Coordinates of C-alpha atoms and ligand atoms in Angstrom, one line a residue:
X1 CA -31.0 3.2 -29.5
X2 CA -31.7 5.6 -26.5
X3 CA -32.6 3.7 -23.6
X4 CA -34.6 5.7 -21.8
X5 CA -34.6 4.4 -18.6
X6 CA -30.6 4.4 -18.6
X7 CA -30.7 8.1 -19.2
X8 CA -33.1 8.4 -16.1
X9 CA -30.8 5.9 -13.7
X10 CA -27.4 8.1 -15.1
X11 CA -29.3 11.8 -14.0
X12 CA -30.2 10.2 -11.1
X13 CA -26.8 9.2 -9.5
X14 CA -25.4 12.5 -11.4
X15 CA -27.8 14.5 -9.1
X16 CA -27.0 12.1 -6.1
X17 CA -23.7 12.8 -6.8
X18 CA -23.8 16.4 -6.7
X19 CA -26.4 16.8 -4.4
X20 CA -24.5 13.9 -1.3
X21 CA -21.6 16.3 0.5
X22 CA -18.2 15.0 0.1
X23 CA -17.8 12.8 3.6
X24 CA -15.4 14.7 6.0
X25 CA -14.6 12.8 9.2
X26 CA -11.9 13.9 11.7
X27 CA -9.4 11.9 14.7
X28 CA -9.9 14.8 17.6
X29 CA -7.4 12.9 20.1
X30 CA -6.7 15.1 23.4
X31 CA -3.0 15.4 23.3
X32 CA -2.0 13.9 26.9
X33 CA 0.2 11.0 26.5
X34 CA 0.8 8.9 23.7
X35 CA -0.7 7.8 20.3
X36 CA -3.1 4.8 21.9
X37 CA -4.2 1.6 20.2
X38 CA -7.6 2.7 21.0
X39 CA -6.8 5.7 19.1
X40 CA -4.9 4.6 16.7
X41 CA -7.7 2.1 15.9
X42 CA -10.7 5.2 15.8
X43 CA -8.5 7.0 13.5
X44 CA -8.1 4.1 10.9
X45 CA -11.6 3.6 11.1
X46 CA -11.8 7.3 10.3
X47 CA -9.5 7.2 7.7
X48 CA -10.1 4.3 5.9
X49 CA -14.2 5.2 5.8
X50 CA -13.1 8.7 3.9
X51 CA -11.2 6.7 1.7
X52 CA -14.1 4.3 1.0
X53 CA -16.3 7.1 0.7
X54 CA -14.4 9.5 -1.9
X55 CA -14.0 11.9 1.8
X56 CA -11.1 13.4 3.1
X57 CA -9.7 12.5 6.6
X58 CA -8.8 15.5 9.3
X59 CA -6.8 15.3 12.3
X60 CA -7.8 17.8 14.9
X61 CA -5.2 18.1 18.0
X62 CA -7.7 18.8 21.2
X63 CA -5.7 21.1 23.2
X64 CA -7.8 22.7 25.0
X65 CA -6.7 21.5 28.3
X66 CA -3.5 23.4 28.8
X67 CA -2.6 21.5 31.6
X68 CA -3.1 18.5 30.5
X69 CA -1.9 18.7 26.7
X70 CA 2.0 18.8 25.8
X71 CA 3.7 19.4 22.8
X72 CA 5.3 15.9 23.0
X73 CA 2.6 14.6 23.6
X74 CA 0.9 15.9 20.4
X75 CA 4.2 15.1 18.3
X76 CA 3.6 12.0 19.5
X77 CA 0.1 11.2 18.3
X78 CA 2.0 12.9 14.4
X79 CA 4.5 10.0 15.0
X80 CA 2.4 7.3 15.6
X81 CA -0.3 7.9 12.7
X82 CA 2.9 8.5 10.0
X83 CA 4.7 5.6 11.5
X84 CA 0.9 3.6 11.0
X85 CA 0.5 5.2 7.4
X86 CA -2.8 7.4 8.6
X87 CA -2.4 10.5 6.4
X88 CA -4.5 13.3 6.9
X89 CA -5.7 15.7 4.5
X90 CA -5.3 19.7 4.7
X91 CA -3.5 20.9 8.0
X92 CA -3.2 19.9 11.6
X93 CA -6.2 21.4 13.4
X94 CA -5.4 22.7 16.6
X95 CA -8.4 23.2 18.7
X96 CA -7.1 26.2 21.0
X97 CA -6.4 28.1 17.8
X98 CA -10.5 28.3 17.1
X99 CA -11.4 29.8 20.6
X100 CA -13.1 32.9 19.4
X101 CA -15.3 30.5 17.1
X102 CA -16.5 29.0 20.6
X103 CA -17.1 32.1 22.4
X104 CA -19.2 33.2 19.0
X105 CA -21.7 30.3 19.6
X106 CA -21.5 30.7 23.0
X107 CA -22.6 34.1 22.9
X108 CA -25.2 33.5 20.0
X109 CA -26.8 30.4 22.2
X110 CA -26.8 32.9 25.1
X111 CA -28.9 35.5 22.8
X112 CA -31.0 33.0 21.5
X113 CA -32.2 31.5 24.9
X114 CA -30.6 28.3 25.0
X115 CA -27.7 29.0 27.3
X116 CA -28.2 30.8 30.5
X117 CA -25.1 33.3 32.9
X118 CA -24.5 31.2 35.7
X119 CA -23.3 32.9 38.6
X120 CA -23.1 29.7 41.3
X121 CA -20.1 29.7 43.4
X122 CA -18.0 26.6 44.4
X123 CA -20.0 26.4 47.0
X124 CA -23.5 26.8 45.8
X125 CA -22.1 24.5 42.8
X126 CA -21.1 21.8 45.7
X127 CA -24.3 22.5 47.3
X128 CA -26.5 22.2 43.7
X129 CA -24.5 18.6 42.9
X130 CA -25.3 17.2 46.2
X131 CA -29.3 18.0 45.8
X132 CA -28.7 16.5 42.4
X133 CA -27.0 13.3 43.5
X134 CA -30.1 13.2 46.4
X135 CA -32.9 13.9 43.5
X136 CA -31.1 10.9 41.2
X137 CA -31.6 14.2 39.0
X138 CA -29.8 15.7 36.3
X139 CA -27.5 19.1 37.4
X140 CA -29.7 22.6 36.9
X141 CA -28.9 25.8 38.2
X142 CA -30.9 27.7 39.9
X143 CA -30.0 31.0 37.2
X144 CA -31.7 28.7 34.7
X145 CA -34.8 30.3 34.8
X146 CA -33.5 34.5 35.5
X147 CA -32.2 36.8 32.6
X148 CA -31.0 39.0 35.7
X149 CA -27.3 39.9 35.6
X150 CA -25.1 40.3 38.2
X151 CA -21.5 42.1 38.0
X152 CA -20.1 38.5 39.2
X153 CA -17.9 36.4 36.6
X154 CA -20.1 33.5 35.5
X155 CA -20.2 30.5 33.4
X156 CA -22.2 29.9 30.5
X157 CA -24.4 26.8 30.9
X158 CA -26.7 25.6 28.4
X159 CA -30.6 25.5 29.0
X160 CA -31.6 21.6 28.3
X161 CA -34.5 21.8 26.7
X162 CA -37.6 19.5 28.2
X163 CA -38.4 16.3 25.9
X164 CA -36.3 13.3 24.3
X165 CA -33.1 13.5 22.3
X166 CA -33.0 10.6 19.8
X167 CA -29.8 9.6 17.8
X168 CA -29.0 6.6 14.7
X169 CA -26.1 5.5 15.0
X170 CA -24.4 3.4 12.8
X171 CA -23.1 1.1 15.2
X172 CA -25.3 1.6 18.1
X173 CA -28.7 1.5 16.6
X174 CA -31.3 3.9 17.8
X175 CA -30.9 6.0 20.9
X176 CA -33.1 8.0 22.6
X177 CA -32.4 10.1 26.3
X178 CA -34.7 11.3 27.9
X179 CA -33.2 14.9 28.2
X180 CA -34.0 14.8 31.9
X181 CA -30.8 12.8 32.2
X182 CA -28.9 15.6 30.6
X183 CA -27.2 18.1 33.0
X184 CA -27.1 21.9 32.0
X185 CA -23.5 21.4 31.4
X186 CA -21.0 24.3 31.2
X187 CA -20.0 25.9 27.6
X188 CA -18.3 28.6 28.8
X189 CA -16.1 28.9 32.2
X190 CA -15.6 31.8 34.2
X191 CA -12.6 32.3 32.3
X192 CA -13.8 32.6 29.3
X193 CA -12.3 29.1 27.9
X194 CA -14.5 27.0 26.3
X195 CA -15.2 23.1 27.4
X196 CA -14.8 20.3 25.3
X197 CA -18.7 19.9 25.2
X198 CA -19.0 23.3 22.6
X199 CA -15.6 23.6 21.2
X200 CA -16.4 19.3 19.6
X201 CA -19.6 20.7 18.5
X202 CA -18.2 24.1 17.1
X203 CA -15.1 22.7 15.5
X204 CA -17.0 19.4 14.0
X205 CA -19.6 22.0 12.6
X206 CA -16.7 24.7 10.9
X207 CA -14.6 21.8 9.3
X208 CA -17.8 20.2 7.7
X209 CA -17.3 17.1 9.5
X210 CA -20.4 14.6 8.4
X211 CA -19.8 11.1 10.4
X212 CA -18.0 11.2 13.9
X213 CA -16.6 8.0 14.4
X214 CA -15.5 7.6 17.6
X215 CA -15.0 5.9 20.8
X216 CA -18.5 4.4 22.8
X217 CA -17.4 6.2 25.6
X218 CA -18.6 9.5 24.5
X219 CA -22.0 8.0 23.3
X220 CA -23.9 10.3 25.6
X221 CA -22.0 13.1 24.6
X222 CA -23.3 12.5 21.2
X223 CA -26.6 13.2 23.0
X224 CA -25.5 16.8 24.7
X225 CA -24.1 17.5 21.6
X226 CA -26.8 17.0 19.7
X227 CA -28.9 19.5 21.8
X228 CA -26.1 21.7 20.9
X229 CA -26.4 21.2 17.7
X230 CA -30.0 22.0 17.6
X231 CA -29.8 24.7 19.3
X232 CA -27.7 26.0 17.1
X233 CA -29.4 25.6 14.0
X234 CA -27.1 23.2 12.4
X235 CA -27.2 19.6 11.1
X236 CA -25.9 17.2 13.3
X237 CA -23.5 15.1 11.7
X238 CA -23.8 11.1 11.4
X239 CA -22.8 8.5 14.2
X240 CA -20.7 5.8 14.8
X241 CA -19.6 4.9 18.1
X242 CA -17.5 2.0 18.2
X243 CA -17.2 -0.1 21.4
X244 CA -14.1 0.0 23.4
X245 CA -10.9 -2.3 23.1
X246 CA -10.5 -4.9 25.9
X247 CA -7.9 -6.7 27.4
X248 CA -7.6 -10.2 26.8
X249 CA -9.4 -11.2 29.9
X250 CA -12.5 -8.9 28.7
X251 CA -12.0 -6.2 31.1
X252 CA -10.9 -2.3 29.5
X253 CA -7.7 -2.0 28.4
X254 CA -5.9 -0.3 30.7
X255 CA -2.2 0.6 31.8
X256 CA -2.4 -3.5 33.5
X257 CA -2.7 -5.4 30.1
X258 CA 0.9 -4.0 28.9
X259 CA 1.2 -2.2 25.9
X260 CA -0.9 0.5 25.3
X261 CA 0.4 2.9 22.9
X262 CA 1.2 2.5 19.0
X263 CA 4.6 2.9 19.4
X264 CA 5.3 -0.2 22.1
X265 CA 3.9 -2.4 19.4
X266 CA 6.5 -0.9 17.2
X267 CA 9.1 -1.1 19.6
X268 CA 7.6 -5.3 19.9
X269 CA 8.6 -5.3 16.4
X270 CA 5.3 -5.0 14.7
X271 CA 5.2 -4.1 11.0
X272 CA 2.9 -0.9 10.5
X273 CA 0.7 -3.0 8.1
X274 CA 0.6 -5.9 10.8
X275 CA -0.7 -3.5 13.4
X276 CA -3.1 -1.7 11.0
X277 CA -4.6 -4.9 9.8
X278 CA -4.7 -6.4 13.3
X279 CA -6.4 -3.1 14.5
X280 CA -8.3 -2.8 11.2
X281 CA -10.0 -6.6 12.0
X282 CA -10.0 -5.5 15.6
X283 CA -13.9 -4.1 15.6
X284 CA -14.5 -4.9 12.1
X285 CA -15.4 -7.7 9.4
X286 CA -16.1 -8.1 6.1
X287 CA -17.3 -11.6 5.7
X288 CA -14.5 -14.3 6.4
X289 CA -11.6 -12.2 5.0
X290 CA -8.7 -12.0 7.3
X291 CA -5.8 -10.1 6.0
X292 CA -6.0 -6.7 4.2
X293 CA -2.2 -5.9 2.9
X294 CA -2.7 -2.3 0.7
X295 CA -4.5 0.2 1.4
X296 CA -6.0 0.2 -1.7
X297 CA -8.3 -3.0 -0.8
X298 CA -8.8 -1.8 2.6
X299 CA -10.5 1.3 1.5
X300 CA -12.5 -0.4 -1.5
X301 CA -14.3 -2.6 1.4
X302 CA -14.0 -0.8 4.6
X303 CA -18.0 0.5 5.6
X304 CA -19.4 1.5 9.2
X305 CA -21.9 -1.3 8.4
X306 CA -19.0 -3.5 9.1
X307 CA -18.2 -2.7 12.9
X308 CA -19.3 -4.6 15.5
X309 CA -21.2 -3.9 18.2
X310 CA -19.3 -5.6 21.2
X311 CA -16.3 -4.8 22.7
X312 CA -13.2 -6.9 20.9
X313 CA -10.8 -8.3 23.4
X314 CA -6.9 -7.7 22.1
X315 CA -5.6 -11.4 21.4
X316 CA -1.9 -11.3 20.9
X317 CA -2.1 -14.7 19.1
X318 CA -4.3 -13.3 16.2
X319 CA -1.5 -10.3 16.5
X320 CA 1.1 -12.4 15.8
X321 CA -0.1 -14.7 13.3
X322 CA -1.3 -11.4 11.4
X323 CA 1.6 -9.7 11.7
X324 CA 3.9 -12.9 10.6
X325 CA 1.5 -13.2 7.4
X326 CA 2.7 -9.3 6.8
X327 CA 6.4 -10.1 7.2
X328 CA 6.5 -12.8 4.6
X329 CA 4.0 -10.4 1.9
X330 CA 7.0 -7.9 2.8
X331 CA 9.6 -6.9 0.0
X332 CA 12.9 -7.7 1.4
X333 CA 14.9 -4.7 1.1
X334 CA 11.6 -2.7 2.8
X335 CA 12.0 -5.7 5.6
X336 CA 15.6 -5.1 6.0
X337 CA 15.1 -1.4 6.7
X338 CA 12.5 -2.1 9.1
X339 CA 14.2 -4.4 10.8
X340 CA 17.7 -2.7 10.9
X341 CA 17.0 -1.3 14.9
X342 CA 16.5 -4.8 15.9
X343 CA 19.5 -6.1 13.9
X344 CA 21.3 -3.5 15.2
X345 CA 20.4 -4.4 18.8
X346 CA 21.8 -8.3 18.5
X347 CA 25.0 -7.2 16.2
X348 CA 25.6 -4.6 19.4
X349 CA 26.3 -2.2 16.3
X350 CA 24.5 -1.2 12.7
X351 CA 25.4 -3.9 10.4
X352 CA 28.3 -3.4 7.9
X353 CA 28.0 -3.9 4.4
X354 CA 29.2 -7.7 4.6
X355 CA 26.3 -8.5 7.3
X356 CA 23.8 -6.8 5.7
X357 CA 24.1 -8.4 2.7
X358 CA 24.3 -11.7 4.4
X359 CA 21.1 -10.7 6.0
X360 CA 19.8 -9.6 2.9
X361 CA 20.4 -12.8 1.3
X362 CA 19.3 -14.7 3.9
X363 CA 15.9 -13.2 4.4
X364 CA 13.2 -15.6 2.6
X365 CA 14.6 -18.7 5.2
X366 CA 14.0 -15.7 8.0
X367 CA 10.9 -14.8 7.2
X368 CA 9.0 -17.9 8.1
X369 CA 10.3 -18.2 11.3
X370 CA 9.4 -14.8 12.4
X371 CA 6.2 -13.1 13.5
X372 CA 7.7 -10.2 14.7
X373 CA 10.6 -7.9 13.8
X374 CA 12.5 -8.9 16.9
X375 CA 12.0 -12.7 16.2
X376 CA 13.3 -11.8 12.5
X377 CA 16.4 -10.3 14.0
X378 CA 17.2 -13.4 16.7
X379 CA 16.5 -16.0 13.4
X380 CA 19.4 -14.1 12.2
X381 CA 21.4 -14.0 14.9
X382 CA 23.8 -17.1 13.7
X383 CA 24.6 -14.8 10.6
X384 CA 25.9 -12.0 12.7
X385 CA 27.7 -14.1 15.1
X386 CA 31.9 -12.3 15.8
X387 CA 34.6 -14.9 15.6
X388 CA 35.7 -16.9 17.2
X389 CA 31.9 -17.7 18.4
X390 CA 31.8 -18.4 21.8
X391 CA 30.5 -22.3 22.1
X392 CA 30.1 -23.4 25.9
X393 CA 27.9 -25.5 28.1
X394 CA 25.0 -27.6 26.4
X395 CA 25.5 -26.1 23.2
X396 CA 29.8 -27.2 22.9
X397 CA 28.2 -31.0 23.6
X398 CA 28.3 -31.9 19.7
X399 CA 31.6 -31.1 19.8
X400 CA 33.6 -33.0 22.7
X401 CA 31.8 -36.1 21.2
X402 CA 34.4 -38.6 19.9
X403 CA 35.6 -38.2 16.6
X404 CA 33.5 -35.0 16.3
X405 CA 36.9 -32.7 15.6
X406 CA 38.3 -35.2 13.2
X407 CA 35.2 -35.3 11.5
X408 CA 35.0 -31.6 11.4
X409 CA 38.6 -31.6 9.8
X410 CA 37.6 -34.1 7.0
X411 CA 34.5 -31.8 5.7
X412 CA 36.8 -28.7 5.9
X413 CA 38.9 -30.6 3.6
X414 CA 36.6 -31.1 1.1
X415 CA 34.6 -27.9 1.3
X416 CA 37.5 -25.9 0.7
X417 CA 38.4 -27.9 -2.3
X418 CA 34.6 -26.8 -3.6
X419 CA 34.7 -23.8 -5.9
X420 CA 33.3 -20.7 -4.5
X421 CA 31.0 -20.5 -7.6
X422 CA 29.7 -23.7 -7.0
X423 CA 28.9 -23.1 -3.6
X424 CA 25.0 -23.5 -3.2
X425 CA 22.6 -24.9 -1.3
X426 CA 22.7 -28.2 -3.7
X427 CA 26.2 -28.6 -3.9
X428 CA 26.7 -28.6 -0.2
X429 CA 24.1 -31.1 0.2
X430 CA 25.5 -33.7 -1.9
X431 CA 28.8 -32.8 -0.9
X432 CA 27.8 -33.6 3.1
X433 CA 25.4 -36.3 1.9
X434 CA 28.3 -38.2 -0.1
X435 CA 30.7 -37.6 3.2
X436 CA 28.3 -38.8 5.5
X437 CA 27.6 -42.5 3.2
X438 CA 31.6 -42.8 2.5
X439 CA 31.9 -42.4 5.9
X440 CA 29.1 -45.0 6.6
X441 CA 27.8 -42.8 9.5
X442 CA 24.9 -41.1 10.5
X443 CA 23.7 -37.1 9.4
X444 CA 23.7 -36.3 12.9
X445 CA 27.3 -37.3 13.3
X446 CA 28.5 -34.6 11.3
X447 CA 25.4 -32.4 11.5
X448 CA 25.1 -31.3 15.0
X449 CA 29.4 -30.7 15.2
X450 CA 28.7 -29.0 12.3
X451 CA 25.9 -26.6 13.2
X452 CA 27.3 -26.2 16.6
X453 CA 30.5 -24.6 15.2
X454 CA 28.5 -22.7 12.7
X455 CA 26.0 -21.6 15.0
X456 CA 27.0 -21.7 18.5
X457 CA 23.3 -23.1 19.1
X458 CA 21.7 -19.8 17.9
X459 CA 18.6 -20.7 16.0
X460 CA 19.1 -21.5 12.3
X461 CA 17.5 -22.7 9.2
X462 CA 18.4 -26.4 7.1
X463 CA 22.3 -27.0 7.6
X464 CA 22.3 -26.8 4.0
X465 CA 21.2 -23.0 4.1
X466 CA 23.5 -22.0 6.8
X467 CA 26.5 -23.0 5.0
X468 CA 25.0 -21.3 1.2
X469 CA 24.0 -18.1 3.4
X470 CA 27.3 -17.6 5.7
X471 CA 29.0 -18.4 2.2
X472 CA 32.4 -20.0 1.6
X473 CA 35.2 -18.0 3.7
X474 CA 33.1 -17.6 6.9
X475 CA 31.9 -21.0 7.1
X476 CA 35.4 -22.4 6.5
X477 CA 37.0 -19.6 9.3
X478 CA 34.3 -20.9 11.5
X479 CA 34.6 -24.5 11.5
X480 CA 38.5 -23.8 11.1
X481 CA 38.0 -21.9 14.6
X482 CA 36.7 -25.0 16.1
X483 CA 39.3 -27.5 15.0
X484 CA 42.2 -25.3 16.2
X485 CA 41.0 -25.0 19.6
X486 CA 40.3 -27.9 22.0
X487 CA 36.9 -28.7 23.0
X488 CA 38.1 -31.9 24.9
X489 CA 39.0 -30.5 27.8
X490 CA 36.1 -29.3 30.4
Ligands
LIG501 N1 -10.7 14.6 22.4 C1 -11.6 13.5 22.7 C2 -10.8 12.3 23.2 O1 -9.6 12.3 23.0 C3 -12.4 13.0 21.5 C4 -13.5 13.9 21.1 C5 -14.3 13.3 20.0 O2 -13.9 12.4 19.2 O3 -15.4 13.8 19.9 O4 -11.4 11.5 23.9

């Protein structure tokens, strides 16, 4: 039978559905410097709510400022968001490309009424801020309130309006300026270049962009902008301004707390999912849950209504512990290849084939010892050890102890006689277990001669795993190594 009211309920999302625009939200970093974590955290948030939202994600390049902007810079920021896996849809924006588009609405604000020519020198200008500062006022030019043109250059200001500007935000709450706090700010300079105030507004309007999520430091921009926006005749689009990283003792993050761009934390040997979820949970909950591995379940959960409204401080601790839960969700071979720069740094070259597939092998007893890449690579340093290892000071101690060597000699003996087919982790450990009770001595009495030769007092997993992992030849070559030289003498 027809239920009638399911038919209703169905048209009605079917009309919601065609009737809501697709969400389009944008990452408009100013390319100066590097990909920051700030930044990189803004355009997750960005990405993952287009995702949620059935939207598409754009990454505009703010190069407005020619001074300030480099191409490295901006190749950079491309590095970083591939390197974090933050994709964006349709082409790189650049915002100097879409200059005529901000003289347009420069012009059309200055025929409409709500921009004004400008003609105040540097020193009028100087003059103008100083009466401001005096007034506790808001900057206005005295050519507010003349149409008269003079054959000077001039910049294009915009008229603020008397009355209140009022904003929802989705993170902020409701806002509302009182417009007298506003200066008449300047759209257009002298030079015809546009400021970031109208080319945001003008380049957020052309690429459809319906939530800005962004930094709380431009919260009263959303304000100017939404004059701008008004004046225009456009919709504004929806706000989320998300508060500010801090450093762990609550003050901004700046240059002082260390790290600041994405790619430090790569060069610290963060995974990109370690980061992303760290970043992700940096600003943002959904109930208890922790760790967010795909991006898949990221995007299924991740809503606005989840960010919080005070600052997060960066906690390294939570970093780690997040990123070590990453590494052991991590498929080995992917692992290996993420890890191969930091291998490569304690080998002191890229691994052969032998290592790396010592490595390979030997990468579930890594795993949980490690919370970062670089921690992976030093838990596997005792694999990569050259022959003959170099064993002095503290670490040769097991081996000048008395009967150590002749101990060492016996267990040679016997390992060799064990067939490399048979050599596993079980095997060795009755085999040492059944030396150490014939012998009628204590583990350690073998154990710590033993690891030291292996070893050289790198860090290492069960005894028993170091002999399966540096398999047969090389753990005989190395304890062979330390019988035939003399540890005896000082
Ligand atoms: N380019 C600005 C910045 O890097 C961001 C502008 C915006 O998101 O509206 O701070």
């Amino acid at each position: 039978m027809i239920d009638p009211l399911n038919i209703l309920n169905h048209s009605k999302s079917c009309i919601a559905a065609m009737t809501t625009p697709k969400v389009i939200t944008r990452f408009a970093p100013s390319p100066t410097g590097f990909l920051h974590i700030g930044g990189a955290r803004t355009a997750l948030f960005n990405y993952y709510f287009a995702k949620h939202m059935g939207g598409e994600f754009h990454l505009r390049i703010e190069d407005t400022d020619k001074a300030r902007s480099t191409a490295e810079a901006t190749q950079a920021i491309i590095d970083g968001m591939n390197w974090l896996g933050i994709h964006h849809d349709g082409e790189i924006i650049y915002q100097s490309k879409n200059a005529d588009a901000h003289v347009d609405a420069a012009i059309a604000l200055l025929e409409s009424g709500a921009a004004y020519r400008c003609y105040a020198d540097a020193e009028d200008l100087e003059q103008l801020r100083e009466t401001a500062r005096a007034g506790d006022t808001a900057f206005r030019s005295p050519f507010r309130d003349t149409t008269e043109q003079h054959g000077k250059p001039f910049t294009v200001r915009f008229r603020v309006p008397d009355g209140e500007t009022k904003i929802e935000d989705h993170v902020q709450g409701n806002i509302t300026w009182n417009n007298k706090e506003f200066d008449d700010l300047v759209l257009l300079r002298a030079d015809g270049t546009p400021t970031y105030m109208l080319a945001v507004v003008v380049d957020d309007h052309n690429m459809g962009v319906t939530h800005v999520v962004r930094g709380d430091d431009h919260l009263i921009n959303a304000g100017r902008q939404t004059l701008i926006y008004q004046a225009l005749g456009w919709n504004t689009p929806e706000w989320a301004h998300v508060p500010l990283i801090h450093g762990p003792d609550g003050k901004k993050l700046s240059k002082r707390h260390g790290a600041l761009g994405a790619e430090a934390y790569r060069d610290m040997g963060y995974l990109p999912g370690g980061l992303r979820n760290y970043l992700l949970k940096l600003g943002w909950s959904h109930g208890d849950a922790e760790l967010f591995y795909t991006e898949e379940e990221i995007s299924k959960v991740f809503d606005l209504a989840g960010i919080n409204s005070a600052p997060a401080r960066l906690d390294f601790d939570k970093m780690d512990f997040i990123n070590g839960q990453h590494i052991l969700e991590e498929p080995n071979e992917t692992l290996m290849r993420q890890a191969a720069k930091f291998l490569e740094d304690v080998n002191g070259r890229p691994l052969d084939e032998v290592l790396s597939t010592r490595v390979l092998n030997a990468m579930e007893t890594l795993k949980p010892r490690a919370k970062t890449l670089i921690e992976l690579a030093e838990q596997a340093r005792y694999l990569l050890l050259k022959r003959p290892i170099e064993i002095t000071g503290k670490k040769a101690k097991p081996l000048k102890k008395e009967g150590a060597i002749a101990h060492l000699s016996g267990l040679t003996l016997r390992l060799k006689s064990l067939k490399g087919s048979d050599w596993s982790e079980t095997a060795i450990q009755a085999l040492l277990e059944n030396y150490v009770s014939e012998h009628d001595i204590g583990f350690g009495k073998i154990g710590q001669p033993v690891r030291a030769a292996l070893t050289g007092g790198a860090p290492s997993p069960d005894l028993f795993w170091v002999l399966t992992l540096l398999g047969k030849e090389e753990t005989l070559a190395r304890l062979e190594d330390v019988i035939n030289s003399d540890f005896t003498k000082d």
